[in-house]
Short mmCIF file of C-alpha atoms (C1' of nucleotides) in Angstrom, two decimals:
data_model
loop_
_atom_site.label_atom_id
_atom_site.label_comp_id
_atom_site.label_asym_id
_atom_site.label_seq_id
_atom_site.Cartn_x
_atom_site.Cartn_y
_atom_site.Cartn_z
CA UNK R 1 138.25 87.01 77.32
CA UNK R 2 135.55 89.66 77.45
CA UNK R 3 135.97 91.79 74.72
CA UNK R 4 135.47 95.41 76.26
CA UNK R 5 134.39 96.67 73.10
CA UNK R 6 131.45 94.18 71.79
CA UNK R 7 128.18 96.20 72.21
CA UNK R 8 124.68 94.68 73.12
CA UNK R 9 121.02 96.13 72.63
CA UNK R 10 118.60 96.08 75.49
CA UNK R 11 117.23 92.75 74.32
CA UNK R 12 120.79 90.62 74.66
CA UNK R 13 121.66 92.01 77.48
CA UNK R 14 117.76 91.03 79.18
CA UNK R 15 118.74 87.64 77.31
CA UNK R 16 122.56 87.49 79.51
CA UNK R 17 121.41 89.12 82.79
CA UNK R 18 117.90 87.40 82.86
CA UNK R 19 116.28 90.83 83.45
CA UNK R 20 113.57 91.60 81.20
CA UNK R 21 113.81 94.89 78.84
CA UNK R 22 111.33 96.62 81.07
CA UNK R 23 113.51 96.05 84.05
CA UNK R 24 116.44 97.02 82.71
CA UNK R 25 115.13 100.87 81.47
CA UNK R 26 113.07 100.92 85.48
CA UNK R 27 116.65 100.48 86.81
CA UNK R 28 118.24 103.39 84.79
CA UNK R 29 115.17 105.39 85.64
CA UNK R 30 116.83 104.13 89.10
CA UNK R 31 119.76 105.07 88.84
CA UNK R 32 121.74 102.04 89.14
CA UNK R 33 123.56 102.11 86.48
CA UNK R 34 127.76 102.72 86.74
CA UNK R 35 127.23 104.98 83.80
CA UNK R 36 124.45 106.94 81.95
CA UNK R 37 124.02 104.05 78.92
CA UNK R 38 125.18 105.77 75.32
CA UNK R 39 122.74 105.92 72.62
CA UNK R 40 123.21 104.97 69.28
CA UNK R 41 122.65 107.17 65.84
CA UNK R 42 118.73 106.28 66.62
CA UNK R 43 118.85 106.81 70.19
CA UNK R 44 118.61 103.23 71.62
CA UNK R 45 120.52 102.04 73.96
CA UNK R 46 124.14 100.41 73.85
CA UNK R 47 125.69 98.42 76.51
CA UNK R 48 129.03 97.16 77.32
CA UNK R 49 130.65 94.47 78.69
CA UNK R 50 131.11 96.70 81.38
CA UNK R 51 127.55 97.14 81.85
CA UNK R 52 126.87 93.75 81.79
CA UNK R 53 128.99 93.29 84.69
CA UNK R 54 127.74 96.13 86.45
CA UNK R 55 124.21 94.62 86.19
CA UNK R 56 125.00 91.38 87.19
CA UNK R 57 126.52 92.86 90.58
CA UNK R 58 122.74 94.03 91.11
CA UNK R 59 121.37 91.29 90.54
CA UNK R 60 123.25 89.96 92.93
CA UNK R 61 122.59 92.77 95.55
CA UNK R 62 118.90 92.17 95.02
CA UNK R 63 118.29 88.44 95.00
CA UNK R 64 120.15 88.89 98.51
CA UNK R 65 117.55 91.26 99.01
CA UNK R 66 119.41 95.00 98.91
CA UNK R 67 116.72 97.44 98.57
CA UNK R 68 116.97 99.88 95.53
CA UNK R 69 117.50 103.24 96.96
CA UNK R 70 120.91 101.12 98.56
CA UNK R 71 122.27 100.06 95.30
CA UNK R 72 121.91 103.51 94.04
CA UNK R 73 123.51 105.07 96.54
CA UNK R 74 126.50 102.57 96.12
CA UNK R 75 126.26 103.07 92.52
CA UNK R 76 126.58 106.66 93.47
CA UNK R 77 130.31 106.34 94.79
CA UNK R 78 131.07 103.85 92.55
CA UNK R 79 130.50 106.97 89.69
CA UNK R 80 132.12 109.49 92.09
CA UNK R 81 135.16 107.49 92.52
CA UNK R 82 137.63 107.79 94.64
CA UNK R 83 137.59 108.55 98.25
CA UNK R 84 134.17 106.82 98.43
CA UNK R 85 135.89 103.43 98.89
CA UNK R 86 135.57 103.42 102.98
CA UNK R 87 131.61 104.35 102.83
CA UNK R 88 131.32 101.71 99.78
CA UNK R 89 132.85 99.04 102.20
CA UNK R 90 131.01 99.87 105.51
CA UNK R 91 127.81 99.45 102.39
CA UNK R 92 128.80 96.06 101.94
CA UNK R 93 129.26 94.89 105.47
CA UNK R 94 126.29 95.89 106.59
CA UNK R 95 124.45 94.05 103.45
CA UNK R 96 126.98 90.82 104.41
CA UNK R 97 125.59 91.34 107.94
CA UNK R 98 122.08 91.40 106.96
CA UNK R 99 122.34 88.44 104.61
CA UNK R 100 124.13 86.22 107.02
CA UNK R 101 121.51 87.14 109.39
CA UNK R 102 118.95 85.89 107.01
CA UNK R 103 120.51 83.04 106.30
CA UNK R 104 120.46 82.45 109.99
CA UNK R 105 116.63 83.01 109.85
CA UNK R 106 115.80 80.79 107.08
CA UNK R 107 117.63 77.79 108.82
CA UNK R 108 115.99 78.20 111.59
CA UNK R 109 112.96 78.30 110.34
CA UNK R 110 113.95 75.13 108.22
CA UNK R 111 114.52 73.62 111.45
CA UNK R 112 110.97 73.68 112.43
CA UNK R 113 109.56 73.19 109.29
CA UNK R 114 111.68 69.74 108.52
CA UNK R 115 110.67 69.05 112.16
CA UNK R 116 106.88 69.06 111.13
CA UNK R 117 107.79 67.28 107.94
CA UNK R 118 109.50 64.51 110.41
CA UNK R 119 105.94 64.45 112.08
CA UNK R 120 103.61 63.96 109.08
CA UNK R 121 105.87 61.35 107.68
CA UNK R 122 106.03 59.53 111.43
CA UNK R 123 102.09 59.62 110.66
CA UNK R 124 102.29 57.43 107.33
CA UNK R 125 105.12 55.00 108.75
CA UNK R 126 102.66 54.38 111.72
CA UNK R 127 99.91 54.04 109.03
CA UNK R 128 101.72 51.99 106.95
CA UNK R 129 102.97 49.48 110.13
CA UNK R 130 99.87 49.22 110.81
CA UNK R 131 98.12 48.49 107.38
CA UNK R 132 100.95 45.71 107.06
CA UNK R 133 100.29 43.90 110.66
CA UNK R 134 103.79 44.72 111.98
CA UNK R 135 104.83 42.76 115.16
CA UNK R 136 105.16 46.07 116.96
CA UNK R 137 106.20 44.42 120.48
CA UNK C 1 103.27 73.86 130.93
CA UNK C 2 100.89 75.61 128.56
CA UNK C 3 97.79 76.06 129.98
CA UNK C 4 95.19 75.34 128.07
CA UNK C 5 92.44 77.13 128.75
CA UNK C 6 93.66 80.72 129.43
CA UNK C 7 92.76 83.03 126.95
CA UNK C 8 93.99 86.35 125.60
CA UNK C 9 92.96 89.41 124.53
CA UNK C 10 94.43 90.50 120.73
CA UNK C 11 96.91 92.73 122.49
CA UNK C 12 98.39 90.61 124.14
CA UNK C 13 98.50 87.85 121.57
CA UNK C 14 100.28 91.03 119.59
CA UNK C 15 102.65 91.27 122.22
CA UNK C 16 103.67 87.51 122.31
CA UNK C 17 103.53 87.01 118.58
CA UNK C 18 105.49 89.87 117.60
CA UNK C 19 102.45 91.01 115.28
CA UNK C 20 100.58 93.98 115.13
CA UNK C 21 96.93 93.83 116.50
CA UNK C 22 96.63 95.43 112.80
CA UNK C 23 98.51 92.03 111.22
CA UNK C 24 96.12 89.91 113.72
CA UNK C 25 92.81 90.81 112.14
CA UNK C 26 94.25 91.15 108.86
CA UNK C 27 95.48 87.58 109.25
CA UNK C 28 92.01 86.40 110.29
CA UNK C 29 90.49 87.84 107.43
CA UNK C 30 92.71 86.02 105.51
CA UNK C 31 91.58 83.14 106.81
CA UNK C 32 94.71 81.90 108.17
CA UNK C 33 94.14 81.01 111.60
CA UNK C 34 93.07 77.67 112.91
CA UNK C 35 89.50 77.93 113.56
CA UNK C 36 87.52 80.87 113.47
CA UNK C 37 88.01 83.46 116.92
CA UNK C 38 85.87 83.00 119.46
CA UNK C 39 84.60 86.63 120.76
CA UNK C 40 83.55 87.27 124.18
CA UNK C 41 80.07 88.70 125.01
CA UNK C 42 81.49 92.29 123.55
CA UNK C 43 82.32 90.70 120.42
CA UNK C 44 85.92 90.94 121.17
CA UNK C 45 88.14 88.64 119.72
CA UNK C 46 89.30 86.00 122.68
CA UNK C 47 92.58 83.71 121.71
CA UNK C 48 93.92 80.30 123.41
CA UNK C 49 97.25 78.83 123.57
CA UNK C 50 96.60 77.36 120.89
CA UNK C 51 95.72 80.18 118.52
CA UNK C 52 99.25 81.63 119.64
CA UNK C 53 100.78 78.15 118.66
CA UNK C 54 99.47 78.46 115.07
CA UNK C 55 100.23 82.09 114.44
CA UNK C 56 103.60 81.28 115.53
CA UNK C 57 103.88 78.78 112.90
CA UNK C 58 102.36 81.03 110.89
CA UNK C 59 105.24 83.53 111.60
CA UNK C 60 107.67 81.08 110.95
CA UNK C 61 105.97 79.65 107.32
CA UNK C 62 105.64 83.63 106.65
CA UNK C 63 109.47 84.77 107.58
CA UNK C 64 110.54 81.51 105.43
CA UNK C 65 108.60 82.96 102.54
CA UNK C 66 105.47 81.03 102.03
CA UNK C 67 102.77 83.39 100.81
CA UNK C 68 99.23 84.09 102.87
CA UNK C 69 97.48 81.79 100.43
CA UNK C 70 99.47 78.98 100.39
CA UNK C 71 99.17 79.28 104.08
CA UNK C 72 95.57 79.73 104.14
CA UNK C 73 95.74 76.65 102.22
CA UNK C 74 97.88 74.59 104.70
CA UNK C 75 95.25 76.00 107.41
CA UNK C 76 91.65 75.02 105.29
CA UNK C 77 93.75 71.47 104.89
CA UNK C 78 94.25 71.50 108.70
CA UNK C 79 90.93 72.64 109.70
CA UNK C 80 89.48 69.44 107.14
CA UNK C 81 91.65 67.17 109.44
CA UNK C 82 91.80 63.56 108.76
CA UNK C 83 92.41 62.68 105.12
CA UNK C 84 94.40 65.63 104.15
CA UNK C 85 97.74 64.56 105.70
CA UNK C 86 98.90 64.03 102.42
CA UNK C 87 98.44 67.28 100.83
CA UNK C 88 99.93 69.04 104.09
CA UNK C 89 103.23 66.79 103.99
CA UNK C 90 102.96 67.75 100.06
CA UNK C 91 102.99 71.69 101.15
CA UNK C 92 105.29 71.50 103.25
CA UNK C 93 108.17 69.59 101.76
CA UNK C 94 107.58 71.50 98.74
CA UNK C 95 108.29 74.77 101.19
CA UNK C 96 111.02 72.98 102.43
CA UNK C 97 112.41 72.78 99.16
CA UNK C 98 112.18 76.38 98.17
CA UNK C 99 113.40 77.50 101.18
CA UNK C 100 116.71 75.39 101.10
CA UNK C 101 116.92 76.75 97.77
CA UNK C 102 116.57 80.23 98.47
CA UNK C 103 119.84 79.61 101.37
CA UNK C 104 121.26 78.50 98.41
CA UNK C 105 120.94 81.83 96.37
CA UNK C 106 121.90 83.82 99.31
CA UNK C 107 125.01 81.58 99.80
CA UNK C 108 125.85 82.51 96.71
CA UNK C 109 124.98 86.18 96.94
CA UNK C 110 126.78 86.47 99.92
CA UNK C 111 130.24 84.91 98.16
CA UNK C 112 130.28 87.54 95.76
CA UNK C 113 129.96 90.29 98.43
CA UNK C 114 132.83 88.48 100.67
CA UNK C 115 134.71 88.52 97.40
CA UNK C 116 133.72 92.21 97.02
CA UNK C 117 134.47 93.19 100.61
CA UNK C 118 138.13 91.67 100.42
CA UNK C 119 139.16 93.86 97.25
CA UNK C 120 137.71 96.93 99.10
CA UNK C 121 140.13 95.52 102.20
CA UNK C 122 142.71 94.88 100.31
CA UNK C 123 142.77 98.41 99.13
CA UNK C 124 143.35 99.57 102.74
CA UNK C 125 145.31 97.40 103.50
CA UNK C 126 147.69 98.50 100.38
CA UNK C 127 147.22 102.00 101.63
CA UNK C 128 147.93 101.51 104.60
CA UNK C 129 151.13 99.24 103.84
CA UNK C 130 152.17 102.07 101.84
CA UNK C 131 151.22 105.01 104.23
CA UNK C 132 153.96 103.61 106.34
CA UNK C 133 156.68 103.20 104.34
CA UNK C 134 156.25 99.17 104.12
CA UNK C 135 159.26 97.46 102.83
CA UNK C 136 158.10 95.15 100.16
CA UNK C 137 160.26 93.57 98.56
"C1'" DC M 1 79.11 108.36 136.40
"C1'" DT M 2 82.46 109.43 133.47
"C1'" DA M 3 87.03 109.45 131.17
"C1'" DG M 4 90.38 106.82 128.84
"C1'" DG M 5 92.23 102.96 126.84
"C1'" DA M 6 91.31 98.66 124.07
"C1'" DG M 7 88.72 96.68 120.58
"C1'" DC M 8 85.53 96.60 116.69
"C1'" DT M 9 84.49 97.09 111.29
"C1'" DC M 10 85.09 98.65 106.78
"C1'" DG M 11 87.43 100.55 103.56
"C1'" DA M 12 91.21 103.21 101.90
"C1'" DC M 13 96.08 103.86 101.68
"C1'" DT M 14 101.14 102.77 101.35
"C1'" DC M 15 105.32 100.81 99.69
"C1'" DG M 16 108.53 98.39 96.90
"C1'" DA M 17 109.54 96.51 92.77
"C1'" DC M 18 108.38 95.76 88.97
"C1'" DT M 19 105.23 95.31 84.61
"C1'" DC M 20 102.60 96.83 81.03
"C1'" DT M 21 100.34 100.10 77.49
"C1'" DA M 22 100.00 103.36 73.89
"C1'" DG M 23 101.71 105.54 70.35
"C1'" DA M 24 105.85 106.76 67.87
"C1'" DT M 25 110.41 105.52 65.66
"C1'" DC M 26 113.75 102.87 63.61
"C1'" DA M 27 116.51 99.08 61.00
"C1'" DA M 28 116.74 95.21 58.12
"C1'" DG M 29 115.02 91.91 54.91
"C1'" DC M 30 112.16 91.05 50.90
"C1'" DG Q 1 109.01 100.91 49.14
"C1'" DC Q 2 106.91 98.13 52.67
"C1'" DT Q 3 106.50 95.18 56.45
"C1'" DT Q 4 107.94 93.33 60.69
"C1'" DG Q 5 110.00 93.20 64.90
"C1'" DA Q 6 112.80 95.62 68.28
"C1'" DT Q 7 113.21 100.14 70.83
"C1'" DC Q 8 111.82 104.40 72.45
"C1'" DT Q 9 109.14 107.54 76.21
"C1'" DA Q 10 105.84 108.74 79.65
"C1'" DG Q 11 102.87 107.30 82.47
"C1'" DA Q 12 99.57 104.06 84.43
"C1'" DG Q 13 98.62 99.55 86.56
"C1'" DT Q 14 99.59 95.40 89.44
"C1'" DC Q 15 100.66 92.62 93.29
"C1'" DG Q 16 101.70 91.22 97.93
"C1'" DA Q 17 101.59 92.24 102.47
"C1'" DG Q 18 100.52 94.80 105.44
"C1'" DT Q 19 99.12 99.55 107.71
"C1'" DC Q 20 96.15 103.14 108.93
"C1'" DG Q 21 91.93 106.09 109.89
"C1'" DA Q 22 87.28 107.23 111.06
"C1'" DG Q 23 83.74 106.55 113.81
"C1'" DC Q 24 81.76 103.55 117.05
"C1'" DT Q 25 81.45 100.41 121.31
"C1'" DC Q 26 82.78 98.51 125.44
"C1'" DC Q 27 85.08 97.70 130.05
"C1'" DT Q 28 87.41 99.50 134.14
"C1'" DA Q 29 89.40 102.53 137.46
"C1'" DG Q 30 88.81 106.65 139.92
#
DNA sequence: CTAGGAGCTCGACTCGACTCTAGATCAAGC
DNA sequence: GCTTGATCTAGAGTCGAGTCGAGCTCCTAG
């Protein structure tokens, strides 16, 4: 149960999202934030559960390697609401496209890569035969 | 059969590398290719098959993530030869590692979006269902 | 012989995404 | 009341990986 009405300071919510304070005031500079963040009496910032959420959604978004200016503008419709939900969706399949592309990528370039590894290591067994006097017929 | 003892000119190693002539030099300077370029007697760079075999390594270590240096590392551990087997297997499993790692991340990135996309489709779907006059029960 | 297209070097610039600094303010504990 | 540690803002700095420009040279086709 997530209380929706516990409030964090910039420095637990760096500690829960793993961002660090400075990251978390570049990305309101951003823009990609659902919501302006409120200010308490002394004008620092309070975050929600809500926010927490919202931020961990990003992180998401960039780890799989969304650029900035793309999570604003989806953060954009998110704040304008409805009507935005078809361009929010088209948003997200082309970012699932990309990713799975990647992913693609990556293995293939694992491919090769474990197929060098295979030839190194063939090096040291034949080294190793060798070195032992193996009855290699 | 890859003949080897034709040689290119950087443009056309750009075209069949899918670098820029730009990325080329820059890469040399780096000191990331296999042995230094031999230049013809205009001083132009002059590449073999087997330059284009490295930079497309190269391409592949790069698009997987490894960084120049660590790849100018790999290639000064290549260009020592015998002896530094080791090391290179080292490098290269340790790649191996990070990139199965980072298909891990995005496999996890890309669950939350999937997740994300089906709401968004279920919302249509909804709409859609109720546009017509659906008889749910 | 000359025009145009590649290449050359060196150094500066860009871009994205942070990351840090300075100098001020604030809240809480002693 | 004072100190200490967290926050604040605005703006500058960093880092990685290219990317580009100026000014020059060199080959080749017409």
């Amino acid at each position: 149960m997530t209380d929706n009405s516990t409030t964090m300071t910039i420095g637990e919510v760096a500690a829960r999202t793993g961002l660090s304070v400075h990251t978390l005031r570049f990305y309101e500079r951003e823009g990609i934030l659902a919501d302006p963040v409120r200010r308490d009496a002394g004008g620092r910032r309070v975050y929600t559960e809500n926010d927490i959420e919202w931020l961990n959604l990003c992180v998401i978004l960039r780890t799989s390697g969304m650029p900035v200016p793309e999570i604003r503008r989806y953060t954009e419709l998110a704040r304008q609401g409805d009507g935005t939900e078809g361009e929010r969706l088209a948003l997200l399949r082309e970012h699932h496209a990309r990713v799975t592309a990647q992913i693609g990528d990556l293995h293939r370039c694992l491919d090769l890569i474990t197929y060098k590894i295979g030839i190194y290591e063939d090096f040291f067994d034949e080294a190793e035969r060798e070195h032992a006097g193996a009855l290699t017929p």
